[in-house]
Coordinates of C-alpha atoms in Angstrom, one line a residue:
M4 CA 164.0 -14.0 26.9
A5 CA 162.0 -10.6 27.0
Q6 CA 160.4 -9.6 30.3
F7 CA 156.6 -9.5 30.0
E8 CA 154.8 -7.2 32.4
D9 CA 151.2 -6.9 33.6
F10 CA 149.6 -4.3 31.2
D11 CA 146.7 -3.6 33.7
D12 CA 149.3 -2.4 36.2
Q13 CA 149.1 1.5 36.3
E14 CA 153.0 1.9 36.3
V15 CA 153.4 -0.5 33.5
Y16 CA 150.6 1.2 31.5
N17 CA 152.2 4.5 31.9
K18 CA 155.6 3.3 31.0
S19 CA 154.3 1.6 27.9
Q20 CA 152.7 4.7 26.6
L21 CA 156.0 6.6 26.8
L22 CA 157.8 3.8 25.1
A23 CA 155.4 3.5 22.3
L24 CA 156.0 7.2 21.5
T25 CA 159.8 6.8 21.6
D26 CA 161.7 6.7 18.4
A27 CA 164.2 4.3 19.7
T28 CA 161.4 1.7 20.5
R29 CA 161.7 -1.0 17.8
N30 CA 158.8 -3.2 18.5
F31 CA 156.5 -4.6 21.2
V32 CA 154.5 -7.8 21.8
I33 CA 151.1 -8.0 23.8
E34 CA 149.7 -11.3 24.8
F35 CA 146.1 -10.9 26.1
G36 CA 142.7 -12.5 26.8
K37 CA 139.6 -11.3 28.4
E38 CA 141.0 -11.2 32.0
E39 CA 144.8 -10.7 31.4
A40 CA 147.2 -8.7 29.2
H41 CA 151.0 -8.7 29.4
I42 CA 153.3 -6.5 27.2
A43 CA 157.0 -6.6 26.3
F44 CA 159.2 -4.0 24.3
N45 CA 162.3 -4.3 22.2
L46 CA 162.5 -7.9 21.6
D47 CA 165.3 -9.4 19.6
D48 CA 165.0 -12.3 17.1
G49 CA 166.0 -14.8 19.7
D50 CA 163.1 -13.6 22.0
V51 CA 160.7 -13.8 19.1
K52 CA 161.7 -17.3 18.2
A53 CA 161.3 -18.5 21.6
L54 CA 158.0 -16.8 21.9
L55 CA 156.6 -18.4 18.7
E56 CA 157.6 -21.9 19.9
K57 CA 155.7 -21.4 23.1
V58 CA 152.2 -22.5 23.1
P59 CA 149.9 -19.5 24.1
E60 CA 148.3 -19.7 27.5
V61 CA 144.5 -20.3 27.7
E62 CA 144.1 -17.0 29.7
K63 CA 146.1 -15.1 27.0
P64 CA 145.2 -16.8 23.7
V65 CA 145.7 -13.7 21.4
R66 CA 149.2 -12.3 20.5
W67 CA 150.0 -9.1 18.8
I68 CA 153.4 -8.4 17.4
N69 CA 154.1 -5.0 16.2
V70 CA 157.3 -4.1 14.4
W71 CA 158.5 -0.4 13.3
S72 CA 161.1 -0.3 10.6
P73 CA 161.2 -4.0 9.7
N74 CA 164.1 -3.4 7.3
K75 CA 166.2 -2.6 10.3
Q76 CA 165.1 -5.9 12.1
T77 CA 165.7 -8.5 9.3
K78 CA 166.4 -11.5 11.6
L79 CA 163.3 -10.9 13.6
V80 CA 161.3 -10.8 10.3
D81 CA 163.0 -14.0 9.2
A82 CA 161.8 -15.7 12.3
L83 CA 158.2 -14.6 11.6
A84 CA 158.4 -15.7 8.0
E85 CA 159.7 -19.1 8.9
R86 CA 156.9 -19.6 11.3
Y87 CA 154.1 -18.5 9.2
K88 CA 155.4 -19.6 5.9
F89 CA 155.7 -16.2 4.2
S90 CA 156.3 -16.4 0.5
P91 CA 159.9 -15.3 -0.7
R92 CA 158.6 -12.4 -2.4
L93 CA 156.5 -11.1 0.5
L94 CA 159.6 -11.5 2.8
A95 CA 162.0 -9.8 0.4
V96 CA 159.5 -6.9 0.1
I97 CA 159.1 -6.6 3.9
K98 CA 162.9 -6.5 4.3
T99 CA 163.4 -3.9 1.6
A100 CA 164.7 -0.5 2.8
P101 CA 162.7 2.5 1.8
P102 CA 164.6 5.2 -0.3
P103 CA 166.0 8.1 1.7
P104 CA 163.8 11.3 1.6
K105 CA 164.6 13.8 -1.1
Q106 CA 166.4 16.9 -0.2
H107 CA 164.7 20.0 -1.7
N108 CA 166.4 23.3 -2.3
D109 CA 164.2 26.1 -1.4
D110 CA 165.7 28.5 -4.0
N111 CA 165.0 26.0 -6.9
H112 CA 162.0 24.4 -5.5
T113 CA 159.5 23.5 -8.4
G114 CA 156.3 25.1 -7.8
H115 CA 157.4 27.2 -4.8
H116 CA 155.1 30.1 -5.0
R117 CA 154.6 32.3 -1.9
P118 CA 151.2 33.9 -1.6
G119 CA 151.2 37.6 -2.5
T120 CA 154.5 37.5 -4.1
A121 CA 154.8 38.6 -7.7
Q122 CA 156.8 36.4 -10.1
K123 CA 159.3 38.8 -11.6
D124 CA 161.5 36.3 -13.3
D125 CA 161.5 35.7 -17.1
V126 CA 158.7 33.4 -18.1
E127 CA 160.8 31.5 -20.6
A128 CA 163.7 31.0 -18.2
N129 CA 161.3 29.7 -15.6
S130 CA 159.7 27.3 -18.2
S131 CA 163.2 26.0 -19.1
L132 CA 164.2 25.5 -15.4
R133 CA 160.9 23.7 -14.6
S134 CA 161.3 21.5 -17.7
S135 CA 164.8 20.4 -16.8
Q136 CA 163.8 19.8 -13.1
L137 CA 160.7 17.6 -14.3
S138 CA 163.1 15.7 -16.6
S139 CA 165.3 14.9 -13.9
S140 CA 162.5 14.0 -11.5
S141 CA 160.9 11.8 -14.1
Y142 CA 164.2 10.0 -14.6
A143 CA 164.5 9.4 -10.9
A144 CA 160.9 8.1 -10.7
M145 CA 161.6 5.3 -13.2
S146 CA 162.8 3.0 -10.3
T147 CA 160.4 0.0 -9.8
G148 CA 161.1 -0.8 -6.2
H149 CA 158.2 -1.5 -3.9
Y150 CA 158.4 1.8 -2.1
D151 CA 158.9 3.7 -5.3
I152 CA 155.7 2.3 -6.7
A153 CA 153.9 2.8 -3.4
K154 CA 154.9 6.6 -3.4
L155 CA 154.1 7.0 -7.1
M156 CA 150.7 5.3 -7.0
I157 CA 149.1 6.4 -3.7
N158 CA 146.3 3.7 -4.0
Y159 CA 148.7 0.7 -4.6
H160 CA 147.8 -2.1 -2.2
S161 CA 148.5 -5.8 -1.9
V162 CA 146.8 -9.0 -0.7
D163 CA 148.9 -12.0 0.1
I164 CA 147.2 -15.4 1.2
G165 CA 149.3 -18.2 2.5
T166 CA 148.6 -21.5 4.2
R167 CA 149.0 -19.9 7.6
F168 CA 148.3 -16.2 7.1
L169 CA 146.3 -13.4 5.4
C170 CA 148.3 -10.3 4.7
I171 CA 147.2 -6.9 3.4
G172 CA 149.5 -4.0 2.8
A173 CA 148.6 -0.4 1.8
N174 CA 149.5 3.3 2.3
W175 CA 148.1 4.9 5.4
M176 CA 148.3 8.7 5.4
H177 CA 149.7 10.7 8.3
E178 CA 149.4 14.4 9.0
L179 CA 152.6 16.5 8.9
S180 CA 153.2 18.9 11.7
P181 CA 153.4 22.6 10.5
S182 CA 157.0 22.8 11.7
T183 CA 158.1 20.2 9.1
L184 CA 156.6 22.1 6.2
D185 CA 157.8 25.3 4.5
D186 CA 155.2 28.0 3.5
S187 CA 155.1 27.2 -0.1
I188 CA 151.7 26.5 -1.7
I189 CA 152.9 23.1 -3.0
E190 CA 153.4 21.9 0.7
E191 CA 150.0 23.1 1.9
G192 CA 147.9 20.4 3.3
K193 CA 150.6 17.9 2.5
Q194 CA 150.5 14.4 4.2
Q195 CA 153.0 11.7 4.4
P196 CA 152.1 8.2 3.1
L197 CA 153.7 5.3 4.8
W198 CA 153.3 1.6 4.1
S199 CA 152.0 -0.9 6.6
W200 CA 151.4 -4.8 6.4
L201 CA 148.6 -6.2 8.7
I202 CA 148.9 -10.0 8.9
L203 CA 146.3 -12.3 10.6
C204 CA 147.7 -15.7 11.4
D205 CA 146.1 -19.1 12.0
D206 CA 147.0 -19.1 15.7
N207 CA 145.3 -16.0 16.7
T208 CA 148.4 -14.0 16.2
V209 CA 148.3 -10.6 14.5
I210 CA 151.4 -9.0 13.0
S211 CA 151.7 -5.3 12.0
L212 CA 154.8 -4.0 10.4
H213 CA 155.3 -0.3 9.6
E214 CA 157.7 1.4 7.1
D215 CA 160.6 3.3 8.3
P216 CA 159.7 7.1 8.3
G217 CA 163.3 8.1 8.5
V218 CA 164.6 10.8 10.8
L219 CA 161.9 12.7 12.4
M220 CA 162.7 16.2 13.6
D221 CA 159.4 16.8 15.3
P222 CA 158.0 14.5 18.1
L223 CA 154.5 15.5 17.1
H224 CA 155.2 13.9 13.7
L225 CA 156.1 10.6 15.3
R226 CA 152.8 10.8 17.4
S227 CA 150.8 11.4 14.2
I228 CA 152.5 8.3 12.5
R229 CA 151.8 5.9 15.5
N230 CA 148.5 7.5 16.5
N231 CA 146.3 4.5 15.6
T232 CA 148.8 1.9 16.8
F233 CA 149.0 3.8 20.0
S234 CA 145.2 4.1 20.4
V235 CA 144.8 0.3 19.9
M236 CA 147.7 -0.5 22.2
S237 CA 146.4 1.7 24.9
Q238 CA 142.9 0.1 24.9
L239 CA 144.2 -3.4 25.4
S240 CA 144.8 -2.3 29.0
N241 CA 141.8 -1.7 31.2
H242 CA 143.3 1.7 32.2
G243 CA 143.1 2.9 28.5
H244 CA 139.8 1.2 27.6
F245 CA 137.6 2.5 30.2
T246 CA 139.0 6.1 30.0
A247 CA 138.7 6.3 26.2
D248 CA 136.4 8.7 24.5
P249 CA 133.1 6.9 23.9
I250 CA 133.4 7.3 20.0
S251 CA 136.9 6.0 20.1
I252 CA 136.3 2.9 22.1
Q253 CA 137.6 -0.3 20.4
S254 CA 136.3 -3.6 21.6
V255 CA 139.1 -5.9 21.2
R256 CA 140.1 -7.4 24.6
Q257 CA 136.6 -6.8 25.7
A258 CA 134.8 -8.5 22.8
V259 CA 132.1 -11.0 23.6
D260 CA 133.2 -14.5 22.7
S261 CA 131.2 -15.9 19.8
N262 CA 129.1 -19.0 20.3
T263 CA 129.7 -19.9 16.7
L264 CA 133.3 -20.6 17.2
P265 CA 133.5 -23.1 20.1
G266 CA 136.8 -24.6 21.0
L267 CA 138.7 -21.7 19.3
P268 CA 139.4 -19.1 22.1
G269 CA 140.7 -15.8 20.9
V270 CA 139.5 -15.9 17.3
E271 CA 137.0 -13.1 18.2
R272 CA 139.6 -10.9 19.7
A273 CA 142.3 -11.6 17.1
S274 CA 139.8 -10.7 14.2
N275 CA 138.6 -7.5 15.9
L276 CA 142.3 -6.4 16.4
F277 CA 143.1 -7.1 12.8
Y278 CA 140.0 -4.8 11.9
Y279 CA 140.9 -1.9 14.2
L280 CA 144.5 -1.8 13.0
F281 CA 143.0 -1.4 9.6
D282 CA 140.4 1.2 10.4
D283 CA 142.3 4.4 11.2
W284 CA 139.1 6.5 11.1
R285 CA 140.8 9.4 12.9
A286 CA 143.2 10.0 10.0
V287 CA 140.3 10.0 7.7
F288 CA 138.2 12.4 9.7
F289 CA 141.0 14.9 10.1
T290 CA 141.9 14.6 6.3
M291 CA 138.2 15.3 5.3
S292 CA 137.9 18.1 7.7
A293 CA 141.1 19.8 6.5
F294 CA 139.8 19.5 2.9
R295 CA 136.5 21.0 3.9
K296 CA 138.2 24.1 5.6
R297 CA 140.7 24.9 2.8
L298 CA 137.9 24.6 0.2
E299 CA 135.7 27.1 2.3
A300 CA 138.7 29.4 2.7
L301 CA 139.3 29.5 -1.0
Q302 CA 135.6 29.9 -1.7
T303 CA 135.6 33.0 0.5
E304 CA 138.7 34.4 -1.2
I305 CA 137.3 34.0 -4.7
L306 CA 133.8 35.3 -3.9
D307 CA 135.3 38.2 -2.0
D308 CA 137.3 39.0 -5.2
M309 CA 134.3 39.8 -7.0
T310 CA 134.0 43.0 -5.0
R311 CA 137.7 43.7 -5.3
R312 CA 138.8 47.4 -5.8
S313 CA 140.1 48.1 -9.3
Y314 CA 143.3 49.4 -7.9
K315 CA 144.0 46.1 -6.0
A316 CA 145.7 43.3 -7.9
P317 CA 143.9 40.0 -7.9
N318 CA 145.3 37.3 -5.6
I319 CA 146.9 35.0 -8.2
S320 CA 148.0 32.4 -5.5
I321 CA 144.4 31.0 -5.7
I322 CA 145.1 29.3 -9.0
P323 CA 148.0 27.0 -7.6
R324 CA 146.3 26.5 -4.2
L325 CA 143.1 25.3 -5.8
H326 CA 144.9 23.1 -8.2
I327 CA 147.0 21.6 -5.4
L328 CA 143.8 21.1 -3.4
G329 CA 142.1 19.3 -6.2
R330 CA 145.1 17.0 -6.6
R331 CA 145.2 16.2 -3.0
V332 CA 141.4 15.3 -3.0
R333 CA 141.9 13.1 -6.1
Q334 CA 144.7 11.3 -4.4
M335 CA 142.7 10.6 -1.3
Q336 CA 139.7 9.5 -3.5
H337 CA 142.0 7.0 -5.1
L338 CA 143.2 5.9 -1.8
F339 CA 139.8 5.3 -0.3
E340 CA 138.8 3.4 -3.3
G341 CA 141.9 1.1 -2.6
Y342 CA 140.6 0.7 1.0
K343 CA 137.1 -0.2 -0.4
N344 CA 138.7 -2.8 -2.7
L345 CA 140.6 -4.2 0.3
T346 CA 137.5 -4.6 2.4
L347 CA 135.9 -6.4 -0.5
R348 CA 138.8 -8.8 -0.9
I349 CA 138.8 -9.5 2.8
L350 CA 135.1 -10.1 2.8
E351 CA 135.3 -12.3 -0.3
S352 CA 138.0 -14.3 1.3
S353 CA 135.7 -15.0 4.3
S354 CA 132.5 -15.2 2.6
S355 CA 132.3 -19.0 2.6
T356 CA 132.8 -19.2 6.2
V357 CA 130.5 -21.7 7.8
R358 CA 129.0 -19.7 10.8
G359 CA 127.7 -22.8 12.6
G360 CA 129.8 -24.8 15.1
S361 CA 129.7 -27.8 13.1
N362 CA 132.4 -26.7 10.6
L363 CA 135.0 -24.1 11.4
T364 CA 136.6 -23.6 8.0
T365 CA 136.8 -20.2 6.1
G366 CA 136.7 -19.4 2.5
L367 CA 140.1 -17.5 2.3
S368 CA 141.2 -20.3 -0.1
T369 CA 141.3 -24.0 -0.3
S370 CA 144.9 -23.9 1.1
S371 CA 144.3 -21.5 4.0
R372 CA 141.5 -23.0 5.9
N373 CA 143.1 -22.5 9.2
V374 CA 142.9 -18.6 9.1
I375 CA 139.5 -17.6 10.5
L376 CA 137.9 -14.2 10.5
A377 CA 135.2 -13.9 13.1
Q378 CA 131.6 -12.9 12.1
S379 CA 131.8 -9.8 14.1
A380 CA 134.9 -8.5 12.4
S381 CA 133.4 -9.4 9.0
T382 CA 130.4 -7.3 10.0
R383 CA 132.7 -4.5 10.9
F384 CA 134.5 -4.6 7.5
E385 CA 131.0 -4.4 5.8
R386 CA 130.1 -1.4 7.6
L387 CA 133.4 0.1 6.9
G388 CA 132.9 -0.6 3.2
D389 CA 129.4 1.1 3.4
R390 CA 131.0 4.2 5.2
L391 CA 133.7 4.5 2.6
T392 CA 131.1 4.4 -0.2
L393 CA 128.3 6.6 1.3
L394 CA 130.4 9.1 3.4
I395 CA 134.0 9.3 2.3
L396 CA 133.9 8.8 -1.5
S397 CA 130.7 10.7 -1.8
E398 CA 132.3 13.6 0.3
T399 CA 135.4 13.6 -2.0
E400 CA 133.1 13.7 -5.1
E401 CA 131.3 16.8 -3.6
F402 CA 134.6 18.4 -2.9
L403 CA 135.7 18.0 -6.5
A404 CA 132.3 19.3 -7.7
E405 CA 132.6 22.5 -5.5
K406 CA 136.1 22.9 -6.8
D407 CA 134.9 22.8 -10.4
A408 CA 132.1 25.3 -9.5
L409 CA 134.6 27.7 -8.1
I410 CA 136.6 27.5 -11.3
N411 CA 133.5 28.4 -13.3
T412 CA 132.6 31.4 -11.3
A413 CA 132.7 34.6 -13.3
S414 CA 135.1 36.3 -11.1
F415 CA 137.6 33.3 -11.3
S416 CA 137.2 33.1 -15.0
T417 CA 137.7 36.8 -15.6
F418 CA 140.6 37.3 -13.3
Y419 CA 142.4 34.0 -13.0
F420 CA 142.3 32.5 -16.5
N421 CA 143.7 35.6 -18.1
I422 CA 146.9 36.0 -16.1
N423 CA 149.1 36.1 -19.1
A424 CA 147.1 39.1 -20.4
Q425 CA 147.2 40.7 -17.0
K426 CA 151.0 40.2 -17.0
D427 CA 151.3 41.8 -20.5
S428 CA 149.2 44.7 -19.5
E429 CA 151.4 45.2 -16.3
A430 CA 154.5 45.2 -18.4
T431 CA 152.9 47.7 -20.8
A432 CA 151.9 49.9 -17.9
R433 CA 155.5 49.8 -16.5
L434 CA 156.9 50.9 -20.0
T435 CA 154.3 53.6 -20.1
R436 CA 155.3 54.9 -16.7
S437 CA 159.0 54.9 -17.7
A438 CA 158.2 56.9 -20.9
T439 CA 156.1 59.4 -18.9
L440 CA 158.8 59.9 -16.4
L441 CA 161.3 60.6 -19.2
A442 CA 158.9 63.0 -20.8
K443 CA 158.4 64.8 -17.5
L444 CA 162.2 65.0 -16.9
S445 CA 162.5 66.5 -20.5
V446 CA 159.7 69.1 -19.8
L447 CA 161.3 69.9 -16.5
F448 CA 164.8 70.7 -17.8
L449 CA 163.6 72.3 -21.1
P450 CA 163.1 75.8 -19.6
V451 CA 166.4 75.5 -17.7
S452 CA 168.1 74.6 -21.1
L453 CA 166.6 77.7 -22.7
M454 CA 167.5 79.9 -19.8
T455 CA 171.2 78.6 -20.0
A456 CA 171.3 79.2 -23.8
Y457 CA 170.0 82.9 -23.1
F458 CA 172.9 83.5 -20.6
S459 CA 175.4 82.1 -23.1
V460 CA 174.4 84.4 -26.0
Q461 CA 177.5 86.4 -27.1
I462 CA 175.8 89.9 -27.2
P463 CA 177.5 92.8 -25.6
E464 CA 174.3 94.1 -23.9
L465 CA 173.7 90.7 -22.3
N466 CA 177.2 90.2 -20.9
N467 CA 176.7 92.0 -17.6
Y468 CA 175.0 89.2 -15.8
T469 CA 176.5 87.8 -12.7
S470 CA 176.6 84.2 -11.3
R471 CA 174.1 85.2 -8.7
D472 CA 171.7 86.4 -11.4
Y473 CA 172.0 83.1 -13.2
W474 CA 171.3 80.9 -10.1
Y475 CA 168.4 83.1 -9.0
T476 CA 166.9 82.8 -12.4
F477 CA 167.6 79.1 -12.3
A478 CA 165.9 78.7 -8.9
V479 CA 162.8 80.5 -10.2
I480 CA 162.5 78.8 -13.5
I481 CA 163.1 75.3 -11.9
S482 CA 160.5 75.9 -9.2
L483 CA 158.0 77.2 -11.8
S484 CA 158.8 74.1 -14.0
I485 CA 158.0 71.8 -11.0
L486 CA 154.8 73.6 -10.1
A487 CA 153.7 73.4 -13.7
L488 CA 154.7 69.9 -14.1
F489 CA 153.0 68.4 -10.9
F490 CA 150.2 70.8 -10.4
F491 CA 149.1 71.6 -13.9
S492 CA 149.6 68.0 -15.3
R493 CA 146.3 67.0 -13.7
L494 CA 144.7 70.1 -15.1
L495 CA 146.0 69.3 -18.5
M496 CA 144.8 65.7 -18.1
Y497 CA 141.3 67.0 -17.2
I498 CA 141.4 69.5 -20.1
T499 CA 142.5 66.7 -22.4
E500 CA 139.8 64.2 -21.3
T501 CA 137.1 67.2 -21.5
L502 CA 138.2 68.0 -24.9
D503 CA 138.3 64.3 -25.9
S504 CA 134.7 63.8 -24.6
G505 CA 133.6 67.1 -26.2
V506 CA 135.1 65.8 -29.5
K507 CA 133.2 62.5 -29.2
S508 CA 129.9 64.3 -28.3
T509 CA 130.4 66.7 -31.3
G510 CA 131.1 63.8 -33.5
K511 CA 127.9 62.0 -32.3
Y512 CA 126.0 65.1 -32.9
L513 CA 127.2 65.7 -36.4
S514 CA 126.6 62.1 -37.2
G515 CA 123.1 62.3 -36.1
A516 CA 122.5 65.6 -37.8
L517 CA 124.0 64.3 -41.1
S518 CA 121.8 61.0 -40.9
H519 CA 118.7 63.2 -40.2
V520 CA 119.5 65.4 -43.2
K521 CA 119.9 62.2 -45.3
R522 CA 116.6 60.8 -44.1
K523 CA 114.7 64.1 -44.9
T524 CA 116.4 64.3 -48.3
A525 CA 115.5 60.7 -49.1
K526 CA 111.8 61.5 -48.1
K527 CA 111.6 64.7 -50.3
I528 CA 113.0 62.8 -53.3
G529 CA 110.4 60.1 -52.7
K530 CA 107.6 62.5 -52.7
E531 CA 108.9 64.2 -55.9
Q532 CA 109.0 61.0 -57.6

């Protein structure tokens, strides 16, 4: 049997915080009430079976069972399923192993554009490469496993109601540490979705199961993934609750007992625990804040480009960055709409709960009347739904509107939707420079060729030149050619432009004079007639 320890003990609390952020930790169980809390880590299936058969103590009526990587602890999951009558489908899905992470080759990474780097490869070759990669990735995405669907449709979620449980499942987004990302634009602001199940049972037990994230190279990534679980766990101890930031306080163990549920100790705390595990507000706040910062940075770059010097090339990396940002915002918008739907489903399930003390049934379904969601938790879910609608979803709409406004700016339309024309003009300019260089080389060596021909003439009077005379003459002529080429070329350009403008002015003058003569002639003819 697993050894439970007093969670209010300072030493146990410190050790528990370290274990919760250790990759080797598989699970933990906390039994708590208003006055006491005990915790145990790394229970096996035998420990869990013995624990479930034991009647909870009056002082500790609430039990929280947290499991990381349930696909690696199938016997433990079987014990939970047998106790709370999980459906065969739900049990099979929970025990499913997630697919291994895809390995990307940086050299052939689709959409791997680095800021400020010109794309010098052939366009048709790149198009063929991308098409082949997209075809292979589309074929790989045809799998219909649970995790494949969850990764493909970020807002995918599930609600399962049984005789002894209410289970919700959804993706939760986790911020990736910078060290795990490369500097490609497609990775900018990327987050990792991981699936979690939250289960509220009829005996004041709350079960949380979290998808296996795979091998993590950065400890900060593990902290990001377990951040909300770590926060809720810490505040179940008096040491964590009373030292928490005021805005982060989660009243689970310290919840006031409801007078509307007499004879059912622990319902209030189990319901609030279920809510706080669902409401990961920190991740939402950091996500929206990151969107705002990236949008403001792109706005500054686009507006600054309106005053860009003509000799500076436009920053074409803004196009994929703005596209990726819009895609991320739309994904999160769909995810938050899924959360909104989950809150509605939970509230609908508990809407027929009789609040009075004479009847303690809930409206989860006619066959699940033992699963009770306290009124305080229902109120919190209602407020969460309002926040999702009024704050989060409205903010994502504003982000998308600002993104569209940036696309419609004159500078963006002028410089960023004519990239193909710009590339064509750049290619033409390169060809022009090459032709100009060849012409200059021809002009440079033409006098030398004439001089060499002069020294090669077979005339008796011209046969007395020595090699020194030839090389001296060569040096003088090549020097004069270089001076004429690089110093008089600008003068010739100026003379050419002056003559061109003079010709245009003369043409305009002659055209005006001719039209004036025509008008006078027409008037004279009119008078004569």
